[in-house]
Amino acid sequence: MSARSKLFQPILFPRLVEWFFYLVATANILLVIFDLTYFEFRTFYINNDSVNLEPIVQLYDPYKGTEPNFITQGYIDTAQKVKAKYLQNPQDPEIPKLLLDLQTKSQSIIDTDPFARVGKTGSLERIKNRIRKRMNNKSATQSFKVFWSVENLNKDELDFYEKKLEPLFKSNYFRRYGEDGEFIDKFWQIDLYFIGIFAAELFIRALYISRKSKTSFRQGLATRWYDFFWLIFTVHWGWLRLLRFIPYLVRSDQLDTPVGTAVDYINDRYSVLLADKVSELVVLQIIDQVEDTIRSTNFSDVLQPSISSKTNYKLDKFIDRQTQTLVQSILPGLEPEVAQLVNHVLTAGLENNPAYQTLQKTPVVGKLQNAALERFAGNMYRAVINILEDSSNDRKGKQLAEQLVRKFSGKLAAELKAQNVDNEVRDILIAVLEEVKQNYLLQRRL
C-alpha cells in the first residue's frame, strides 16, 4: 500500500468484494464522463464510418430530451429520395419537384438557422462555406439553388452532398425544455441506481467500522467521509458528479490498481517539482519586496537621530559596545601602523625647520632624534587609548561620545541629502539584489 492511502481507512472486506465495488465505481465514473461529453461527441457517434455507433444515440437521446430536428431531418429525407430516384431513373418526373423543394428548404434553413437552438450554428456556417466553394458563388442561397437544379444534378454532386454536407445536417438535433426552463436531462434516473448501491455500501462500512472499533455509527460514517461524494444527486449541475473522482482515486490507491499507480507516479514526479517552483517564487518575491522597500526608503532620514526614548536607549547601548570593542580590541592591534603614520607626519612637518635639518646631518644626533620621534608617536597613541578607556567607563565620556555620534549622523544625513545621494544608494542596492536574483536563477537552472 502506498504512503498516501495510509491516510485513509484501509480495505475492510475481502478483496473480491472490494473489487466488485471498485468495478461498480469505475462504471459510474465512465458513465458520468460519457454523460458530460455526450453532446460534444454526438456527431462522432452518428457519423462514425468505422463503427456503427448510432444505436448509442438512439438509446441515450431520450434521456437527454433529444430528438432529430424535424427541419434538417426533413431536408435529409428529401435529399435521400432524390438520390434514390436518380440512381434508379435519372429521368424520373418527380425529381424536379423534389429539387425545387430542396431549394426552398435550403433558403429556409439559411434564413431561420434551426441549428442555433442547440448551439450548432457553426455546422450551418460550414455547410454554407462548403456549398459556396463548390459552386464558386459568394451567395449560399444562390449556390444551393444552382446545386439542386436539374441541370447540375449528377452522381458526383450527390456524392459531394452525402460526404460533405449530410453529416453536418445530421449533427443538428432538437432538444426539449422542461417545466423548470432548463433542457430536459434524465441522467439522474440512471445515476440513482448507482447512488443506491453506494449508499448501502457506505451504511454497511460505517456499521462494520463502528462495531469493530467500538465507536458510534456517526464516527464510523466520519471515517469514510470521502465516500459521501458518491451520494451527490443533481439534475442539471452534472459537473458536480466529478467530485466522485476523490473517493474513486482513494479506492484505486487502496487496491493498487493501474489508476492508483499512475496517481502515485504523478504525485511523486510532480509534487517535488511543484514544491521547488513554489520555493523559487517565494525567494524571488522576497527579493522583489526588498527592492520595493529600498525604492521607498529615504536613506538620509534613516541617519537622522531619533527622539524615541527606546531608540535612544538602544543607541546608547550600541555606542557603549562599539566603543569598548574599538578601545580594547581594535586600537591596540593597530599601534605599530598608527605610530609609523604619526612618526611620518611629524618628520614631514619638521623637514622644513633649519635646526632640524642641521641636527639630521649629525649621524648620532639624527639617530637619537628619530628614535625620540618614534617613542613620542608610540607614547601619544597609547595615551589616546588610555584616555578613551577612561572615557568609556566615565559617564561624561559616554555623553561626549554620544554627542559626537549624533552630530556626526546629523551632519552626514544633511550632507547626503544636500548631494542627493539617495538615488545613487538605491541604484547600487537594487543592482546588487538584481545580481543576486540572476545568480540564484542561474544556479537553479544548472
Tab-separated table of C-alpha atoms in Angstrom:
chain	number	residue	atom	x	y	z
A	1	MET	CA	0.000	0.000	0.000
A	2	SER	CA	1.351	3.414	-0.887
A	3	ALA	CA	2.123	6.120	1.611
A	4	ARG	CA	-0.851	8.212	0.656
A	5	SER	CA	-3.511	5.565	1.223
A	6	LYS	CA	-2.401	5.223	4.855
A	7	LEU	CA	-4.191	8.474	5.496
A	8	PHE	CA	-7.492	6.716	4.795
A	9	GLN	CA	-9.304	3.680	6.165
A	10	PRO	CA	-7.705	0.527	4.692
A	11	ILE	CA	-9.796	-2.008	2.813
A	12	LEU	CA	-12.320	-3.704	5.091
A	13	PHE	CA	-13.885	-6.515	3.064
A	14	PRO	CA	-12.303	-9.426	1.179
A	15	ARG	CA	-10.525	-8.241	-1.948
A	16	LEU	CA	-13.092	-9.936	-4.190
A	17	VAL	CA	-15.877	-7.830	-2.617
A	18	GLU	CA	-13.727	-4.704	-2.756
A	19	TRP	CA	-13.025	-5.320	-6.437
A	20	PHE	CA	-16.738	-5.704	-7.108
A	21	PHE	CA	-17.466	-2.293	-5.608
A	22	TYR	CA	-14.470	-0.858	-7.449
A	23	LEU	CA	-15.825	-2.086	-10.789
A	24	VAL	CA	-19.210	-0.571	-9.962
A	25	ALA	CA	-17.453	2.709	-9.131
A	26	THR	CA	-15.478	2.554	-12.392
A	27	ALA	CA	-18.677	2.003	-14.362
A	28	ASN	CA	-20.262	5.023	-12.680
A	29	ILE	CA	-17.235	7.246	-13.330
A	30	LEU	CA	-17.177	6.254	-17.010
A	31	LEU	CA	-20.903	6.870	-17.280
A	32	VAL	CA	-20.548	10.329	-15.704
A	33	ILE	CA	-17.806	11.206	-18.189
A	34	PHE	CA	-19.901	9.876	-21.068
A	35	ASP	CA	-22.877	11.969	-19.964
A	36	LEU	CA	-20.868	15.168	-19.582
A	37	THR	CA	-19.261	14.758	-23.015
A	38	TYR	CA	-22.283	13.312	-24.820
A	39	PHE	CA	-23.160	16.345	-26.917
A	40	GLU	CA	-19.508	17.045	-27.694
A	41	PHE	CA	-19.183	13.600	-29.297
A	42	ARG	CA	-22.741	13.044	-30.514
A	43	THR	CA	-21.754	13.969	-34.081
A	44	PHE	CA	-18.919	11.419	-33.873
A	45	TYR	CA	-21.339	8.736	-32.720
A	46	ILE	CA	-23.656	9.489	-35.631
A	47	ASN	CA	-21.125	9.920	-38.444
A	48	ASN	CA	-18.560	7.269	-37.493
A	49	ASP	CA	-17.741	5.306	-40.641
A	50	SER	CA	-15.627	2.667	-38.897
A	51	VAL	CA	-18.102	1.501	-36.262
A	52	ASN	CA	-21.857	1.923	-36.220
A	53	LEU	CA	-22.480	3.884	-33.019
A	54	GLU	CA	-25.926	5.214	-33.918
A	55	PRO	CA	-27.631	2.708	-31.574
A	56	ILE	CA	-25.956	4.536	-28.678
A	57	VAL	CA	-27.504	7.807	-29.838
A	58	GLN	CA	-30.905	6.213	-30.316
A	59	LEU	CA	-30.718	4.701	-26.831
A	60	TYR	CA	-29.401	7.769	-25.000
A	61	ASP	CA	-31.163	10.642	-26.774
A	62	PRO	CA	-34.436	10.135	-24.830
A	63	TYR	CA	-32.581	10.588	-21.514
A	64	LYS	CA	-31.329	13.986	-22.707
A	65	GLY	CA	-34.669	15.129	-24.139
A	66	THR	CA	-33.139	14.963	-27.624
A	67	GLU	CA	-34.708	14.015	-30.946
A	68	PRO	CA	-33.905	14.658	-34.625
A	69	ASN	CA	-34.613	18.222	-35.727
A	70	PHE	CA	-37.672	17.955	-37.993
A	71	ILE	CA	-36.401	20.713	-40.337
A	72	THR	CA	-32.928	19.306	-41.033
A	73	GLN	CA	-34.199	15.733	-40.857
A	74	GLY	CA	-36.847	16.579	-43.477
A	75	TYR	CA	-34.091	18.054	-45.637
A	76	ILE	CA	-32.032	14.854	-45.309
A	77	ASP	CA	-35.019	12.656	-46.156
A	78	THR	CA	-35.822	14.695	-49.297
A	79	ALA	CA	-32.188	14.574	-50.470
A	80	GLN	CA	-32.106	10.803	-49.962
A	81	LYS	CA	-35.273	10.468	-52.076
A	82	VAL	CA	-33.640	12.474	-54.857
A	83	LYS	CA	-30.578	10.248	-54.800
A	84	ALA	CA	-32.626	7.031	-54.742
A	85	LYS	CA	-34.800	8.122	-57.676
A	86	TYR	CA	-31.856	9.463	-59.664
A	87	LEU	CA	-29.875	6.239	-59.320
A	88	GLN	CA	-32.950	4.257	-60.317
A	89	ASN	CA	-34.081	6.549	-63.157
A	90	PRO	CA	-32.385	9.906	-63.871
A	91	GLN	CA	-35.445	10.945	-65.896
A	92	ASP	CA	-37.943	10.313	-63.112
A	93	PRO	CA	-40.635	13.052	-63.362
A	94	GLU	CA	-40.739	13.538	-59.572
A	95	ILE	CA	-37.090	14.620	-59.394
A	96	PRO	CA	-37.687	18.272	-60.490
A	97	LYS	CA	-40.368	18.668	-57.818
A	98	LEU	CA	-38.082	17.275	-55.145
A	99	LEU	CA	-35.218	19.545	-56.309
A	100	LEU	CA	-37.492	22.581	-56.105
A	101	ASP	CA	-38.474	21.510	-52.588
A	102	LEU	CA	-34.781	21.267	-51.634
A	103	GLN	CA	-34.131	24.764	-52.995
A	104	THR	CA	-36.938	26.147	-50.853
A	105	LYS	CA	-35.791	24.245	-47.752
A	106	SER	CA	-32.180	25.383	-48.282
A	107	GLN	CA	-33.236	29.033	-48.286
A	108	SER	CA	-35.453	28.473	-45.229
A	109	ILE	CA	-32.618	26.817	-43.274
A	110	ILE	CA	-30.246	29.693	-44.116
A	111	ASP	CA	-32.837	32.290	-43.075
A	112	THR	CA	-34.094	30.656	-39.852
A	113	ASP	CA	-30.949	28.818	-38.635
A	114	PRO	CA	-32.503	25.753	-36.944
A	115	PHE	CA	-29.033	24.908	-35.628
A	116	ALA	CA	-28.975	27.843	-33.195
A	117	ARG	CA	-31.239	26.331	-30.511
A	118	VAL	CA	-28.632	23.753	-29.545
A	119	GLY	CA	-25.549	25.843	-30.288
A	120	LYS	CA	-24.696	24.198	-33.605
A	121	THR	CA	-24.638	27.351	-35.748
A	122	GLY	CA	-21.043	26.511	-36.608
A	123	SER	CA	-22.294	23.467	-38.544
A	124	LEU	CA	-24.560	25.691	-40.648
A	125	GLU	CA	-21.658	28.037	-41.364
A	126	ARG	CA	-19.526	25.120	-42.540
A	127	ILE	CA	-22.375	23.975	-44.800
A	128	LYS	CA	-22.634	27.449	-46.330
A	129	ASN	CA	-18.879	27.737	-46.826
A	130	ARG	CA	-18.644	24.344	-48.495
A	131	ILE	CA	-21.515	24.966	-50.901
A	132	ARG	CA	-20.108	28.403	-51.799
A	133	LYS	CA	-16.742	26.892	-52.573
A	134	ARG	CA	-18.315	24.019	-54.515
A	135	MET	CA	-20.421	26.291	-56.710
A	136	ASN	CA	-17.879	29.148	-56.788
A	137	ASN	CA	-20.522	31.622	-55.691
A	138	LYS	CA	-20.447	34.100	-52.786
A	139	SER	CA	-24.169	33.620	-52.086
A	140	ALA	CA	-25.040	30.434	-50.207
A	141	THR	CA	-28.718	30.725	-51.245
A	142	GLN	CA	-27.829	31.028	-54.945
A	143	SER	CA	-25.303	28.242	-54.616
A	144	PHE	CA	-27.939	25.854	-53.248
A	145	LYS	CA	-30.371	26.956	-55.963
A	146	VAL	CA	-27.884	26.013	-58.658
A	147	PHE	CA	-26.688	22.903	-56.814
A	148	TRP	CA	-30.239	21.490	-56.544
A	149	SER	CA	-31.145	22.063	-60.153
A	150	VAL	CA	-31.926	19.539	-62.876
A	151	GLU	CA	-29.023	20.819	-65.000
A	152	ASN	CA	-26.473	20.365	-62.197
A	153	LEU	CA	-27.730	17.045	-60.850
A	154	ASN	CA	-25.321	14.147	-61.319
A	155	LYS	CA	-23.702	11.394	-59.289
A	156	ASP	CA	-20.644	13.459	-58.356
A	157	GLU	CA	-22.813	16.210	-56.874
A	158	LEU	CA	-24.879	13.678	-54.976
A	159	ASP	CA	-21.682	12.066	-53.607
A	160	PHE	CA	-20.433	15.514	-52.563
A	161	TYR	CA	-23.654	16.149	-50.676
A	162	GLU	CA	-23.559	12.727	-48.995
A	163	LYS	CA	-19.926	13.040	-47.837
A	164	LYS	CA	-19.557	16.771	-47.147
A	165	LEU	CA	-22.981	18.184	-46.342
A	166	GLU	CA	-25.227	15.439	-44.994
A	167	PRO	CA	-23.033	14.684	-41.910
A	168	LEU	CA	-23.308	18.369	-40.935
A	169	PHE	CA	-27.094	18.326	-41.355
A	170	LYS	CA	-27.249	15.118	-39.279
A	171	SER	CA	-25.237	16.765	-36.497
A	172	ASN	CA	-28.208	19.020	-35.740
A	173	TYR	CA	-30.878	17.942	-33.270
A	174	PHE	CA	-33.816	19.250	-31.281
A	175	ARG	CA	-33.765	19.310	-27.501
A	176	ARG	CA	-36.823	19.930	-25.409
A	177	TYR	CA	-37.115	22.199	-22.368
A	178	GLY	CA	-38.528	21.018	-19.076
A	179	GLU	CA	-41.020	22.804	-16.854
A	180	ASP	CA	-38.124	24.339	-14.907
A	181	GLY	CA	-36.983	26.199	-18.018
A	182	GLU	CA	-33.865	24.029	-18.438
A	183	PHE	CA	-33.138	21.412	-21.057
A	184	ILE	CA	-34.544	18.010	-20.139
A	185	ASP	CA	-31.882	15.812	-18.543
A	186	LYS	CA	-32.884	12.415	-17.159
A	187	PHE	CA	-29.429	11.084	-16.396
A	188	TRP	CA	-30.398	11.084	-12.737
A	189	GLN	CA	-32.737	8.175	-13.486
A	190	ILE	CA	-29.692	6.045	-14.375
A	191	ASP	CA	-27.447	7.545	-11.711
A	192	LEU	CA	-29.975	6.867	-8.973
A	193	TYR	CA	-29.283	3.113	-9.143
A	194	PHE	CA	-25.572	3.717	-8.506
A	195	ILE	CA	-26.326	6.162	-5.693
A	196	GLY	CA	-28.461	3.473	-4.048
A	197	ILE	CA	-25.606	0.956	-4.252
A	198	PHE	CA	-23.092	3.435	-2.847
A	199	ALA	CA	-25.449	4.468	-0.040
A	200	ALA	CA	-25.983	0.840	1.011
A	201	GLU	CA	-22.242	0.205	0.833
A	202	LEU	CA	-21.483	3.271	2.979
A	203	PHE	CA	-24.070	2.176	5.558
A	204	ILE	CA	-22.553	-1.318	5.801
A	205	ARG	CA	-18.993	0.008	6.009
A	206	ALA	CA	-19.870	2.533	8.721
A	207	LEU	CA	-21.711	-0.141	10.727
A	208	TYR	CA	-18.780	-2.543	10.383
A	209	ILE	CA	-16.261	0.105	11.446
A	210	SER	CA	-18.329	1.215	14.436
A	211	ARG	CA	-18.679	-2.338	15.759
A	212	LYS	CA	-15.062	-3.282	15.082
A	213	SER	CA	-13.623	-0.188	16.742
A	214	LYS	CA	-16.417	0.036	19.348
A	215	THR	CA	-17.360	3.573	18.367
A	216	SER	CA	-20.616	5.213	17.360
A	217	PHE	CA	-22.207	4.783	13.950
A	218	ARG	CA	-21.687	8.506	13.330
A	219	GLN	CA	-17.965	8.119	13.917
A	220	GLY	CA	-17.956	5.200	11.514
A	221	LEU	CA	-19.531	7.444	8.879
A	222	ALA	CA	-16.967	10.163	9.601
A	223	THR	CA	-14.178	7.657	8.976
A	224	ARG	CA	-15.484	7.189	5.415
A	225	TRP	CA	-16.173	10.899	4.827
A	226	TYR	CA	-14.842	10.786	1.269
A	227	ASP	CA	-17.469	8.212	0.240
A	228	PHE	CA	-20.183	10.839	0.679
A	229	PHE	CA	-19.152	12.246	-2.708
A	230	TRP	CA	-20.735	9.163	-4.280
A	231	LEU	CA	-24.103	10.350	-2.973
A	232	ILE	CA	-24.131	13.672	-4.838
A	233	PHE	CA	-27.521	13.968	-6.510
A	234	THR	CA	-28.094	16.668	-9.102
A	235	VAL	CA	-30.242	17.102	-12.188
A	236	HIS	CA	-28.628	19.928	-14.169
A	237	TRP	CA	-25.280	20.572	-12.472
A	238	GLY	CA	-23.672	17.436	-13.827
A	239	TRP	CA	-20.123	18.709	-13.271
A	240	LEU	CA	-20.649	18.242	-9.507
A	241	ARG	CA	-20.534	14.487	-10.106
A	242	LEU	CA	-16.844	14.877	-11.000
A	243	LEU	CA	-16.204	15.141	-7.255
A	244	ARG	CA	-16.672	11.382	-7.212
A	245	PHE	CA	-13.151	11.146	-8.548
A	246	ILE	CA	-11.944	11.787	-4.969
A	247	PRO	CA	-13.250	8.512	-3.456
A	248	TYR	CA	-12.539	6.726	-6.734
A	249	LEU	CA	-8.839	7.611	-6.570
A	250	VAL	CA	-8.753	6.539	-2.924
A	251	ARG	CA	-10.142	3.137	-3.856
A	252	SER	CA	-7.747	2.868	-6.792
A	253	ASP	CA	-4.840	3.506	-4.461
A	254	GLN	CA	-6.058	1.105	-1.789
A	255	LEU	CA	-6.357	-1.739	-4.310
A	256	ASP	CA	-3.092	-0.874	-6.090
A	257	THR	CA	-4.862	-0.630	-9.430
A	258	PRO	CA	-3.164	0.862	-12.528
A	259	VAL	CA	-5.062	4.094	-11.870
A	260	GLY	CA	-3.675	4.252	-8.328
A	261	THR	CA	-0.173	3.511	-9.596
A	262	ALA	CA	-0.471	6.310	-12.136
A	263	VAL	CA	-1.648	8.730	-9.445
A	264	ASP	CA	1.297	7.745	-7.227
A	265	TYR	CA	3.710	8.324	-10.093
A	266	ILE	CA	2.248	11.732	-10.880
A	267	ASN	CA	2.326	12.667	-7.205
A	268	ASP	CA	5.943	11.567	-6.755
A	269	ARG	CA	7.066	13.074	-10.037
A	270	TYR	CA	5.444	16.458	-9.863
A	271	SER	CA	4.985	17.246	-6.168
A	272	VAL	CA	8.747	17.799	-5.811
A	273	LEU	CA	8.789	19.954	-8.926
A	274	LEU	CA	5.842	21.936	-7.620
A	275	ALA	CA	7.463	22.491	-4.230
A	276	ASP	CA	10.700	23.521	-5.937
A	277	LYS	CA	8.853	26.000	-8.127
A	278	VAL	CA	6.957	27.437	-5.166
A	279	SER	CA	10.173	27.928	-3.190
A	280	GLU	CA	11.712	29.691	-6.174
A	281	LEU	CA	8.731	32.019	-6.433
A	282	VAL	CA	8.904	32.759	-2.699
A	283	VAL	CA	12.606	33.693	-2.875
A	284	LEU	CA	12.055	35.930	-5.895
A	285	GLN	CA	9.047	37.541	-4.215
A	286	ILE	CA	11.118	38.317	-1.126
A	287	ILE	CA	13.856	39.914	-3.240
A	288	ASP	CA	11.262	41.962	-5.127
A	289	GLN	CA	9.718	43.155	-1.845
A	290	VAL	CA	13.146	44.178	-0.543
A	291	GLU	CA	13.701	46.134	-3.762
A	292	ASP	CA	10.350	47.892	-3.322
A	293	THR	CA	11.296	48.783	0.261
A	294	ILE	CA	14.611	50.224	-0.899
A	295	ARG	CA	12.871	52.311	-3.564
A	296	SER	CA	10.553	53.828	-0.952
A	297	THR	CA	13.207	54.479	1.722
A	298	ASN	CA	14.766	57.904	2.342
A	299	PHE	CA	18.283	56.986	3.457
A	300	SER	CA	19.163	60.456	4.690
A	301	ASP	CA	16.202	60.321	7.088
A	302	VAL	CA	17.362	56.945	8.373
A	303	LEU	CA	20.604	58.580	9.578
A	304	GLN	CA	18.778	61.310	11.494
A	305	PRO	CA	18.867	60.747	15.290
A	306	SER	CA	15.554	59.591	16.712
A	307	ILE	CA	13.884	61.270	19.641
A	308	SER	CA	12.340	57.997	20.785
A	309	SER	CA	13.478	57.042	24.269
A	310	LYS	CA	13.537	53.391	23.228
A	311	THR	CA	15.715	54.203	20.253
A	312	ASN	CA	17.978	56.428	22.386
A	313	TYR	CA	18.420	53.585	24.850
A	314	LYS	CA	19.393	51.202	22.060
A	315	LEU	CA	21.695	53.816	20.574
A	316	ASP	CA	23.416	54.301	23.966
A	317	LYS	CA	23.950	50.565	24.284
A	318	PHE	CA	25.248	50.354	20.745
A	319	ILE	CA	27.718	53.224	21.269
A	320	ASP	CA	28.919	51.665	24.519
A	321	ARG	CA	29.510	48.234	22.949
A	322	GLN	CA	31.264	49.625	19.887
A	323	THR	CA	33.457	51.949	21.991
A	324	GLN	CA	34.543	49.037	24.185
A	325	THR	CA	35.337	46.944	21.115
A	326	LEU	CA	37.244	49.805	19.492
A	327	VAL	CA	39.335	50.641	22.572
A	328	GLN	CA	40.006	47.127	23.864
A	329	SER	CA	40.347	45.083	20.665
A	330	ILE	CA	40.860	47.142	17.544
A	331	LEU	CA	43.097	50.112	18.508
A	332	PRO	CA	45.757	48.108	20.428
A	333	GLY	CA	46.293	45.919	17.403
A	334	LEU	CA	46.868	48.946	15.173
A	335	GLU	CA	49.571	50.576	17.393
A	336	PRO	CA	52.614	49.862	15.142
A	337	GLU	CA	50.925	51.127	11.974
A	338	VAL	CA	49.465	54.219	13.658
A	339	ALA	CA	52.828	55.010	15.339
A	340	GLN	CA	54.571	54.834	11.962
A	341	LEU	CA	51.954	57.138	10.452
A	342	VAL	CA	52.326	59.706	13.297
A	343	ASN	CA	56.097	59.495	13.067
A	344	HIS	CA	55.922	60.135	9.329
A	345	VAL	CA	53.645	63.125	9.810
A	346	LEU	CA	55.934	64.644	12.492
A	347	THR	CA	59.032	64.046	10.396
A	348	ALA	CA	57.424	65.590	7.316
A	349	GLY	CA	56.437	68.622	9.383
A	350	LEU	CA	59.947	69.148	10.751
A	351	GLU	CA	61.796	68.736	7.483
A	352	ASN	CA	61.369	72.441	6.659
A	353	ASN	CA	62.837	73.503	10.023
A	354	PRO	CA	66.528	74.654	9.593
A	355	ALA	CA	67.505	73.481	13.079
A	356	TYR	CA	66.056	70.018	12.416
A	357	GLN	CA	67.907	69.836	9.113
A	358	THR	CA	71.197	70.742	10.832
A	359	LEU	CA	70.679	68.071	13.529
A	360	GLN	CA	69.836	65.453	10.886
A	361	LYS	CA	73.248	65.957	9.326
A	362	THR	CA	74.869	64.794	12.561
A	363	PRO	CA	74.737	60.944	12.496
A	364	VAL	CA	74.480	60.286	16.199
A	365	VAL	CA	72.091	63.093	16.969
A	366	GLY	CA	69.957	62.232	13.908
A	367	LYS	CA	69.532	58.627	15.058
A	368	LEU	CA	68.633	59.728	18.588
A	369	GLN	CA	66.187	62.219	17.180
A	370	ASN	CA	64.456	59.576	15.040
A	371	ALA	CA	64.243	57.218	17.995
A	372	ALA	CA	62.750	60.002	20.102
A	373	LEU	CA	60.107	60.721	17.485
A	374	GLU	CA	59.143	57.033	17.319
A	375	ARG	CA	58.847	56.828	21.115
A	376	PHE	CA	56.837	60.021	21.119
A	377	ALA	CA	54.385	58.677	18.492
A	378	GLY	CA	54.003	55.405	20.388
A	379	ASN	CA	53.502	57.147	23.731
A	380	MET	CA	50.954	59.531	22.214
A	381	TYR	CA	48.977	56.644	20.684
A	382	ARG	CA	48.924	54.722	23.982
A	383	ALA	CA	47.919	57.893	25.790
A	384	VAL	CA	44.955	58.300	23.431
A	385	ILE	CA	43.895	54.705	24.087
A	386	ASN	CA	44.118	55.227	27.832
A	387	ILE	CA	42.035	58.377	27.574
A	388	LEU	CA	39.395	56.527	25.538
A	389	GLU	CA	39.361	53.678	28.061
A	390	ASP	CA	38.840	56.105	30.895
A	391	SER	CA	36.113	57.959	28.988
A	392	SER	CA	34.305	54.728	28.127
A	393	ASN	CA	33.966	53.995	31.831
A	394	ASP	CA	33.066	57.584	32.625
A	395	ARG	CA	29.525	58.867	32.299
A	396	LYS	CA	30.702	62.229	30.994
A	397	GLY	CA	32.849	60.434	28.398
A	398	LYS	CA	29.878	58.399	27.275
A	399	GLN	CA	27.791	61.549	26.874
A	400	LEU	CA	30.517	63.224	24.840
A	401	ALA	CA	30.862	60.130	22.631
A	402	GLU	CA	27.097	60.016	22.150
A	403	GLN	CA	27.005	63.711	21.253
A	404	LEU	CA	29.814	63.122	18.771
A	405	VAL	CA	27.957	60.235	17.108
A	406	ARG	CA	24.676	62.169	16.967
A	407	LYS	CA	26.338	65.244	15.487
A	408	PHE	CA	28.216	63.090	13.024
A	409	SER	CA	24.982	61.345	11.967
A	410	GLY	CA	23.149	64.639	11.583
A	411	LYS	CA	25.956	66.218	9.552
A	412	LEU	CA	26.254	63.118	7.389
A	413	ALA	CA	22.488	62.975	6.766
A	414	ALA	CA	22.370	66.669	5.871
A	415	GLU	CA	25.311	66.317	3.505
A	416	LEU	CA	23.836	63.224	1.858
A	417	LYS	CA	20.535	64.993	1.373
A	418	ALA	CA	22.287	68.096	0.009
A	419	GLN	CA	24.219	65.977	-2.507
A	420	ASN	CA	21.082	63.931	-3.365
A	421	VAL	CA	22.815	60.581	-2.988
A	422	ASP	CA	19.576	58.711	-2.156
A	423	ASN	CA	19.001	57.680	-5.773
A	424	GLU	CA	22.597	56.536	-6.133
A	425	VAL	CA	22.381	54.411	-2.983
A	426	ARG	CA	19.091	52.917	-4.171
A	427	ASP	CA	20.531	52.112	-7.603
A	428	ILE	CA	23.527	50.385	-6.044
A	429	LEU	CA	21.423	48.285	-3.653
A	430	ILE	CA	18.882	47.347	-6.335
A	431	ALA	CA	21.698	46.424	-8.730
A	432	VAL	CA	23.165	44.143	-6.062
A	433	LEU	CA	19.771	42.494	-5.465
A	434	GLU	CA	19.201	42.026	-9.206
A	435	GLU	CA	22.595	40.351	-9.466
A	436	VAL	CA	21.678	38.097	-6.547
A	437	LYS	CA	18.399	37.226	-8.281
A	438	GLN	CA	20.099	36.411	-11.597
A	439	ASN	CA	22.750	34.270	-9.895
A	440	TYR	CA	20.030	32.460	-7.959
A	441	LEU	CA	18.049	31.699	-11.121
A	442	LEU	CA	21.211	30.618	-12.924
A	443	GLN	CA	22.073	28.168	-10.146
A	444	ARG	CA	18.532	26.801	-10.204
A	445	ARG	CA	18.733	26.116	-13.940
A	446	LEU	CA	22.050	24.260	-13.726
